[in-house]
Amino acid sequence: MIVIMKPKSPLNEIMRLKQKIERENNVSVNVIQGKEYCVLGLIGDTTGVDAGKIRADEFVEDVKKVQQPYKLSNRMFHPDDTVVKVGENSIGGGRLAVIAGPCSVESEEQIVGIAKDVKRSGAKFLRGGAFKPRTSPYSFQGLKERGLELLKIARKETGLPIVTEIMSTDLIDKFVEDVDIIQVGARNMQNFDLLRQLGKTKKPILLKRGISATIEELLMSAEYIMSGGNENVILCERGIRTFETYTRNTLDLSAVPVIKKLSHLPVIVDPSHAAGIWWMVEPLAKAAVAVGADGLMIEVHNDPANAKCDGQQSIKPKVFQELMKDINRMEDAMSCRKYNALNV
Ligand code: PEP
Ligand code: MN
């Protein structure tokens, strides 16, 4: 349930109502001060809450039931777009954020070289897997701790914040210390223990959609992180499994406008893992921009033919540079669209 306050309601009246609702019901109340609205979000079992009584308060504009099981990630609770801040950069609510880099960190020369290339082309974040979730236990599993050290060197050389995947709760403290954005991969989207523990940190979390997960399941996973107190969640559409076999996955671009309507969280698109084929990355990335994504995550490798992981879907730095030029032009041509859950 949400309570929409009348415009310009004084803070002391908002706090009075918050405390009254909490006192009279077994719920906690989040106060969300947006640009246009102040909204009180009731969290907990609201079945016994008397909406008519709240509506009768002179400072209340309206009371609405929230049907969806996700609350904190719901746009009704937070009409304005969330902007996740990462140092001086941010994701959501404005310019497109591009994360680029190899599937996995392979050597210092490789990661530093690619970091410099993607930065020159306009990427704002460096990706690179140190701990790799591979389908086969016999495949390259990543350089692990050494990979994290190499990412830190690349960050130092370029100033790019680093994004890398966590697979185990054992490493949370290390990731919080070393990494700028912690990625939860598709395979761990419903690792609830991991999500809960990441919710106790304040680190930005990049949560990728599971290969067979519905949009609602993705938002419920975000809810696990947010209910622990960490609101810095970025969602990522990376393709889902369908009957089609030509591509590695099927990029569900409709997820972008759907998520933006349902949630205030930023949503980015990973065309590399969706397609699984390097020459499709460029058209799909552009389509993602056109459909309103807040950012992109793209695999870039200097020598895809000899990459230790996902070479077939990695674009070369030169192709990335050309793509960035087009994307910048597209972005300039597009006007910002606003979603407002209170009026739809
Ligand atoms: C990745 O980003 O390297 C990755 C493994 O992605 P996903 O979890 O989407 O498969
Ligand atoms: Mn990959």
Short mmCIF file of C-alpha atoms and ligand atoms in Angstrom, two decimals:
data_model
loop_
_atom_site.label_atom_id
_atom_site.label_comp_id
_atom_site.label_asym_id
_atom_site.label_seq_id
_atom_site.Cartn_x
_atom_site.Cartn_y
_atom_site.Cartn_z
CA MET A 1 0.00 0.00 0.00
CA ILE A 2 1.19 3.51 -0.74
CA VAL A 3 0.01 6.84 0.59
CA ILE A 4 0.42 9.78 -1.77
CA MET A 5 0.77 13.04 0.16
CA LYS A 6 -0.68 16.30 -1.12
CA PRO A 7 1.90 18.50 -2.89
CA LYS A 8 3.86 20.71 -0.49
CA SER A 9 2.79 18.81 2.64
CA PRO A 10 5.00 20.00 5.53
CA LEU A 11 7.65 17.55 6.71
CA ASN A 12 6.31 17.49 10.28
CA GLU A 13 2.88 16.40 9.00
CA ILE A 14 4.46 13.70 6.83
CA MET A 15 6.43 12.37 9.81
CA ARG A 16 3.36 12.55 12.06
CA LEU A 17 1.38 10.41 9.63
CA LYS A 18 4.27 7.96 9.18
CA GLN A 19 4.50 7.44 12.94
CA LYS A 20 0.73 7.14 13.30
CA ILE A 21 0.51 4.45 10.62
CA GLU A 22 3.42 2.55 12.17
CA ARG A 23 1.91 2.85 15.66
CA GLU A 24 -1.53 1.64 14.65
CA ASN A 25 -0.45 -1.15 12.30
CA ASN A 26 2.30 -3.74 12.31
CA VAL A 27 4.10 -2.21 9.32
CA SER A 28 7.14 -0.07 8.63
CA VAL A 29 6.75 3.06 6.54
CA ASN A 30 9.30 4.32 4.01
CA VAL A 31 9.16 8.01 3.20
CA ILE A 32 10.11 8.64 -0.43
CA GLN A 33 10.47 12.29 -1.31
CA GLY A 34 10.33 12.51 -5.11
CA LYS A 35 10.60 15.56 -7.33
CA GLU A 36 6.84 15.91 -7.61
CA TYR A 37 5.38 13.66 -4.97
CA CYS A 38 6.02 12.54 -1.45
CA VAL A 39 4.96 8.93 -1.07
CA LEU A 40 4.73 6.78 2.06
CA GLY A 41 5.37 3.12 1.26
CA LEU A 42 3.94 0.62 3.76
CA ILE A 43 6.02 -2.53 4.09
CA GLY A 44 4.70 -5.62 5.83
CA ASP A 45 1.26 -7.19 6.15
CA THR A 46 -1.14 -4.42 5.13
CA THR A 47 -4.31 -6.55 5.05
CA GLY A 48 -5.60 -4.99 8.28
CA VAL A 49 -4.74 -1.38 7.37
CA ASP A 50 -7.80 0.88 7.10
CA ALA A 51 -7.19 2.82 3.87
CA GLY A 52 -10.31 4.97 4.39
CA LYS A 53 -9.02 6.22 7.71
CA ILE A 54 -5.68 7.24 6.17
CA ARG A 55 -7.43 8.84 3.20
CA ALA A 56 -9.36 11.02 5.64
CA ASP A 57 -6.15 12.74 6.76
CA GLU A 58 -6.13 16.31 5.47
CA PHE A 59 -2.63 15.99 3.99
CA VAL A 60 -3.35 12.79 2.05
CA GLU A 61 -4.06 12.95 -1.68
CA ASP A 62 -4.71 9.25 -2.25
CA VAL A 63 -4.09 5.73 -0.94
CA LYS A 64 -3.37 2.89 -3.38
CA LYS A 65 -3.01 -0.84 -2.94
CA VAL A 66 0.15 -2.31 -4.45
CA GLN A 67 -0.86 -5.61 -6.02
CA GLN A 68 2.62 -6.76 -6.99
CA PRO A 69 4.68 -8.83 -4.51
CA TYR A 70 7.70 -6.59 -5.01
CA LYS A 71 7.51 -3.36 -3.05
CA LEU A 72 10.84 -1.56 -2.67
CA SER A 73 11.69 -2.05 -6.35
CA ASN A 74 8.16 -1.04 -7.40
CA ARG A 75 7.78 2.26 -9.18
CA MET A 76 4.66 2.98 -7.14
CA PHE A 77 6.88 3.22 -4.07
CA HIS A 78 9.37 5.46 -5.81
CA PRO A 79 7.98 7.38 -8.78
CA ASP A 80 11.33 8.92 -9.80
CA ASP A 81 14.05 6.92 -11.55
CA THR A 82 16.75 5.62 -9.23
CA VAL A 83 20.22 6.80 -10.10
CA VAL A 84 22.97 4.51 -8.81
CA LYS A 85 26.09 6.52 -8.07
CA VAL A 86 29.48 4.90 -8.56
CA GLY A 87 32.20 7.36 -7.64
CA GLU A 88 31.85 10.21 -10.12
CA ASN A 89 29.85 8.11 -12.56
CA SER A 90 26.27 6.98 -12.32
CA ILE A 91 23.82 4.58 -13.92
CA GLY A 92 20.19 5.54 -14.50
CA GLY A 93 18.19 8.68 -14.91
CA GLY A 94 20.21 10.34 -17.64
CA ARG A 95 23.11 9.59 -19.93
CA LEU A 96 23.66 6.08 -21.16
CA ALA A 97 26.24 4.18 -19.08
CA VAL A 98 28.42 1.78 -21.03
CA ILE A 99 30.29 -1.05 -19.33
CA ALA A 100 32.83 -2.77 -21.57
CA GLY A 101 35.67 -5.24 -21.32
CA PRO A 102 36.56 -8.87 -21.82
CA CYS A 103 34.52 -11.81 -20.62
CA SER A 104 37.36 -12.79 -18.34
CA VAL A 105 40.58 -11.25 -17.12
CA GLU A 106 43.47 -13.16 -18.70
CA SER A 107 46.65 -11.15 -18.07
CA GLU A 108 47.78 -7.70 -17.01
CA GLU A 109 48.64 -6.76 -20.58
CA GLN A 110 45.24 -7.91 -21.83
CA ILE A 111 43.06 -6.18 -19.22
CA VAL A 112 45.04 -2.93 -19.10
CA GLY A 113 45.19 -2.75 -22.90
CA ILE A 114 41.44 -3.33 -23.33
CA ALA A 115 40.65 -0.91 -20.48
CA LYS A 116 42.59 1.85 -22.24
CA ASP A 117 40.89 1.09 -25.56
CA VAL A 118 37.33 1.09 -24.24
CA LYS A 119 37.94 4.20 -22.17
CA ARG A 120 39.18 6.06 -25.25
CA SER A 121 35.94 5.12 -27.01
CA GLY A 122 33.77 6.41 -24.17
CA ALA A 123 33.07 3.44 -21.89
CA LYS A 124 32.49 4.56 -18.30
CA PHE A 125 33.09 1.21 -16.57
CA LEU A 126 35.42 -1.75 -17.10
CA ARG A 127 34.09 -5.30 -16.92
CA GLY A 128 36.11 -8.49 -16.60
CA GLY A 129 35.38 -11.79 -14.91
CA ALA A 130 37.83 -13.03 -12.30
CA PHE A 131 35.61 -15.83 -11.00
CA LYS A 132 33.84 -17.40 -13.96
CA PRO A 133 30.66 -19.49 -13.81
CA ARG A 134 31.30 -22.03 -16.58
CA THR A 135 28.93 -24.72 -17.75
CA SER A 136 31.81 -27.22 -17.80
CA PRO A 137 34.07 -27.73 -14.77
CA TYR A 138 36.89 -28.43 -17.26
CA SER A 139 36.70 -24.97 -18.86
CA PHE A 140 38.83 -22.00 -17.73
CA GLN A 141 37.40 -20.88 -14.39
CA GLY A 142 39.03 -17.44 -14.22
CA LEU A 143 42.20 -16.12 -12.57
CA LYS A 144 40.24 -15.68 -9.32
CA GLU A 145 42.04 -13.49 -6.71
CA ARG A 146 44.83 -12.73 -9.18
CA GLY A 147 42.16 -11.55 -11.63
CA LEU A 148 40.85 -9.07 -9.04
CA GLU A 149 44.38 -7.73 -8.57
CA LEU A 150 44.75 -7.23 -12.33
CA LEU A 151 41.40 -5.42 -12.48
CA LYS A 152 42.64 -3.09 -9.77
CA ILE A 153 45.75 -2.36 -11.80
CA ALA A 154 43.58 -1.57 -14.84
CA ARG A 155 41.44 0.74 -12.70
CA LYS A 156 44.53 2.52 -11.45
CA GLU A 157 45.85 2.96 -14.99
CA THR A 158 42.59 4.23 -16.49
CA GLY A 159 40.42 5.49 -13.63
CA LEU A 160 37.57 3.26 -14.85
CA PRO A 161 35.47 1.74 -12.05
CA ILE A 162 35.46 -2.08 -12.20
CA VAL A 163 32.54 -4.48 -12.53
CA THR A 164 33.09 -8.16 -11.81
CA GLU A 165 31.05 -11.19 -10.88
CA ILE A 166 30.75 -12.71 -7.43
CA MET A 167 29.88 -16.38 -7.08
CA SER A 168 30.17 -17.08 -3.39
CA THR A 169 29.18 -15.43 -0.13
CA ASP A 170 32.68 -16.20 1.20
CA LEU A 171 34.12 -13.43 -0.94
CA ILE A 172 31.71 -10.61 -0.12
CA ASP A 173 34.13 -8.71 2.14
CA LYS A 174 36.88 -8.90 -0.47
CA PHE A 175 34.57 -7.74 -3.26
CA VAL A 176 33.22 -4.87 -1.15
CA GLU A 177 36.78 -3.72 -0.61
CA ASP A 178 38.13 -4.21 -4.14
CA VAL A 179 35.28 -3.80 -6.61
CA ASP A 180 33.09 -0.83 -7.64
CA ILE A 181 30.04 -2.75 -8.90
CA ILE A 182 29.43 -6.34 -7.84
CA GLN A 183 27.83 -8.43 -10.58
CA VAL A 184 25.43 -11.24 -9.75
CA GLY A 185 25.33 -13.45 -12.83
CA ALA A 186 22.34 -15.06 -14.49
CA ARG A 187 23.08 -18.39 -12.83
CA ASN A 188 23.02 -16.85 -9.36
CA MET A 189 19.98 -14.61 -9.80
CA GLN A 190 18.09 -16.79 -7.35
CA ASN A 191 20.94 -17.54 -4.99
CA PHE A 192 18.93 -16.03 -2.17
CA ASP A 193 21.61 -16.36 0.47
CA LEU A 194 24.03 -14.42 -1.74
CA LEU A 195 21.36 -11.78 -2.49
CA ARG A 196 20.49 -11.33 1.17
CA GLN A 197 24.10 -10.89 2.17
CA LEU A 198 24.74 -8.41 -0.62
CA GLY A 199 21.71 -6.54 0.70
CA LYS A 200 23.63 -5.86 3.89
CA THR A 201 26.32 -3.98 1.96
CA LYS A 202 26.01 -0.59 0.31
CA LYS A 203 27.80 -1.61 -2.88
CA PRO A 204 26.08 -1.17 -6.25
CA ILE A 205 24.87 -4.58 -7.41
CA LEU A 206 24.44 -5.45 -11.08
CA LEU A 207 21.77 -8.16 -11.08
CA LYS A 208 21.50 -10.14 -14.30
CA ARG A 209 18.27 -11.83 -15.31
CA GLY A 210 18.34 -15.63 -15.03
CA ILE A 211 18.07 -17.52 -18.31
CA SER A 212 14.60 -18.80 -17.46
CA ALA A 213 13.48 -16.07 -15.08
CA THR A 214 10.37 -13.98 -15.54
CA ILE A 215 10.53 -10.22 -15.09
CA GLU A 216 8.65 -10.60 -11.82
CA GLU A 217 11.22 -13.12 -10.57
CA LEU A 218 14.01 -10.69 -11.47
CA LEU A 219 12.27 -7.94 -9.51
CA MET A 220 11.75 -10.29 -6.55
CA SER A 221 15.48 -11.01 -6.57
CA ALA A 222 16.13 -7.26 -6.51
CA GLU A 223 13.72 -7.14 -3.58
CA TYR A 224 15.94 -9.60 -1.65
CA ILE A 225 18.86 -7.18 -1.98
CA MET A 226 16.81 -4.05 -1.28
CA SER A 227 14.99 -5.45 1.73
CA GLY A 228 18.39 -5.79 3.42
CA GLY A 229 18.89 -2.04 3.06
CA ASN A 230 20.89 -1.84 -0.17
CA GLU A 231 18.98 0.21 -2.72
CA ASN A 232 21.82 0.36 -5.24
CA VAL A 233 20.54 -2.24 -7.64
CA ILE A 234 20.99 -2.17 -11.42
CA LEU A 235 19.04 -4.72 -13.46
CA CYS A 236 20.43 -6.36 -16.59
CA GLU A 237 18.54 -8.03 -19.43
CA ARG A 238 20.97 -10.53 -21.00
CA GLY A 239 18.75 -12.80 -23.05
CA ILE A 240 16.53 -15.68 -22.05
CA ARG A 241 16.33 -19.27 -23.22
CA THR A 242 13.74 -19.96 -25.91
CA PHE A 243 13.24 -22.59 -28.64
CA GLU A 244 15.49 -20.60 -31.00
CA THR A 245 18.94 -22.09 -31.48
CA TYR A 246 20.58 -19.67 -33.93
CA THR A 247 21.45 -17.27 -31.14
CA ARG A 248 22.85 -18.26 -27.74
CA ASN A 249 19.78 -16.73 -26.05
CA THR A 250 16.88 -14.56 -27.21
CA LEU A 251 17.28 -10.92 -26.27
CA ASP A 252 14.03 -9.90 -24.62
CA LEU A 253 14.05 -6.21 -25.43
CA SER A 254 10.45 -5.84 -24.33
CA ALA A 255 11.76 -6.40 -20.79
CA VAL A 256 13.26 -2.90 -20.87
CA PRO A 257 10.04 -0.87 -21.18
CA VAL A 258 8.22 -3.38 -18.97
CA ILE A 259 10.79 -3.05 -16.18
CA LYS A 260 10.88 0.72 -16.55
CA LYS A 261 7.14 0.84 -16.13
CA LEU A 262 7.08 -1.53 -13.16
CA SER A 263 10.24 -0.41 -11.39
CA HIS A 264 12.31 2.69 -10.73
CA LEU A 265 15.59 0.74 -10.91
CA PRO A 266 17.96 1.35 -13.82
CA VAL A 267 18.00 -1.36 -16.46
CA ILE A 268 20.87 -2.10 -18.80
CA VAL A 269 21.20 -4.58 -21.67
CA ASP A 270 23.94 -7.10 -22.39
CA PRO A 271 23.70 -7.92 -26.10
CA SER A 272 26.87 -10.06 -26.02
CA HIS A 273 25.52 -12.91 -23.90
CA ALA A 274 22.12 -12.58 -25.55
CA ALA A 275 23.35 -13.11 -29.11
CA GLY A 276 26.48 -15.15 -28.50
CA ILE A 277 27.68 -13.94 -31.93
CA TRP A 278 29.96 -10.91 -32.27
CA TRP A 279 28.41 -9.35 -35.40
CA MET A 280 24.99 -9.19 -33.75
CA VAL A 281 26.24 -7.14 -30.82
CA GLU A 282 26.20 -3.86 -32.70
CA PRO A 283 22.59 -3.98 -34.02
CA LEU A 284 21.27 -5.34 -30.72
CA ALA A 285 23.10 -2.67 -28.72
CA LYS A 286 21.52 0.02 -30.86
CA ALA A 287 18.10 -1.58 -30.46
CA ALA A 288 18.61 -1.55 -26.69
CA VAL A 289 19.36 2.17 -26.76
CA ALA A 290 16.31 2.79 -28.91
CA VAL A 291 14.06 0.92 -26.51
CA GLY A 292 15.18 3.05 -23.56
CA ALA A 293 17.90 1.09 -21.75
CA ASP A 294 19.92 3.05 -19.19
CA GLY A 295 23.12 1.41 -20.28
CA LEU A 296 24.88 -1.43 -22.04
CA MET A 297 27.32 -4.14 -21.04
CA ILE A 298 29.46 -5.25 -23.95
CA GLU A 299 32.22 -7.83 -24.22
CA VAL A 300 35.30 -6.42 -25.95
CA HIS A 301 38.48 -8.41 -26.60
CA ASN A 302 41.70 -7.46 -28.40
CA ASP A 303 42.16 -11.01 -29.72
CA PRO A 304 38.76 -12.76 -29.76
CA ALA A 305 40.07 -15.79 -31.67
CA ASN A 306 42.34 -16.64 -28.75
CA ALA A 307 40.13 -15.48 -25.88
CA LYS A 308 39.92 -17.88 -22.95
CA CYS A 309 36.17 -17.34 -22.71
CA ASP A 310 33.37 -16.10 -25.00
CA GLY A 311 35.63 -15.03 -27.87
CA GLN A 312 32.89 -15.76 -30.42
CA GLN A 313 30.68 -13.03 -28.97
CA SER A 314 33.40 -10.46 -28.24
CA ILE A 315 33.87 -7.45 -30.49
CA LYS A 316 37.26 -5.92 -31.20
CA PRO A 317 38.14 -2.47 -29.82
CA LYS A 318 37.82 -0.91 -33.28
CA VAL A 319 34.26 -2.22 -33.72
CA PHE A 320 33.44 -0.98 -30.22
CA GLN A 321 34.75 2.46 -31.12
CA GLU A 322 32.48 2.66 -34.17
CA LEU A 323 29.52 1.41 -32.15
CA MET A 324 30.08 4.09 -29.51
CA LYS A 325 30.07 6.82 -32.15
CA ASP A 326 26.68 5.69 -33.43
CA ILE A 327 25.28 5.24 -29.95
CA ASN A 328 26.29 8.75 -28.96
CA ARG A 329 24.52 10.11 -32.00
CA MET A 330 21.42 8.06 -31.23
CA GLU A 331 21.38 9.26 -27.66
CA ASP A 332 21.56 12.88 -28.71
CA ALA A 333 18.64 12.34 -31.09
CA MET A 334 16.41 10.77 -28.45
CA SER A 335 14.37 12.76 -26.00
CA CYS A 336 14.02 11.47 -22.48
CA ARG A 337 10.87 9.50 -21.70
CA LYS A 338 9.35 9.62 -18.29
CA TYR A 339 7.46 6.82 -16.60
CA ASN A 340 5.13 7.70 -13.81
CA ALA A 341 3.50 4.90 -11.92
CA LEU A 342 1.07 7.17 -10.12
CA ASN A 343 -0.66 8.28 -13.30
CA VAL A 344 -0.77 5.04 -15.27
C1 PEP B 1 29.20 -12.54 -17.78
O1 PEP B 1 28.74 -11.39 -17.76
O2 PEP B 1 30.39 -12.79 -17.99
C2 PEP B 1 28.30 -13.67 -17.60
C3 PEP B 1 28.75 -14.87 -17.25
O3 PEP B 1 27.02 -13.35 -17.83
P1 PEP B 1 25.66 -14.14 -17.52
O4 PEP B 1 25.63 -14.33 -16.04
O5 PEP B 1 24.61 -13.21 -18.03
O6 PEP B 1 25.72 -15.42 -18.28
MN MN B 2 31.03 -13.85 -21.06
#
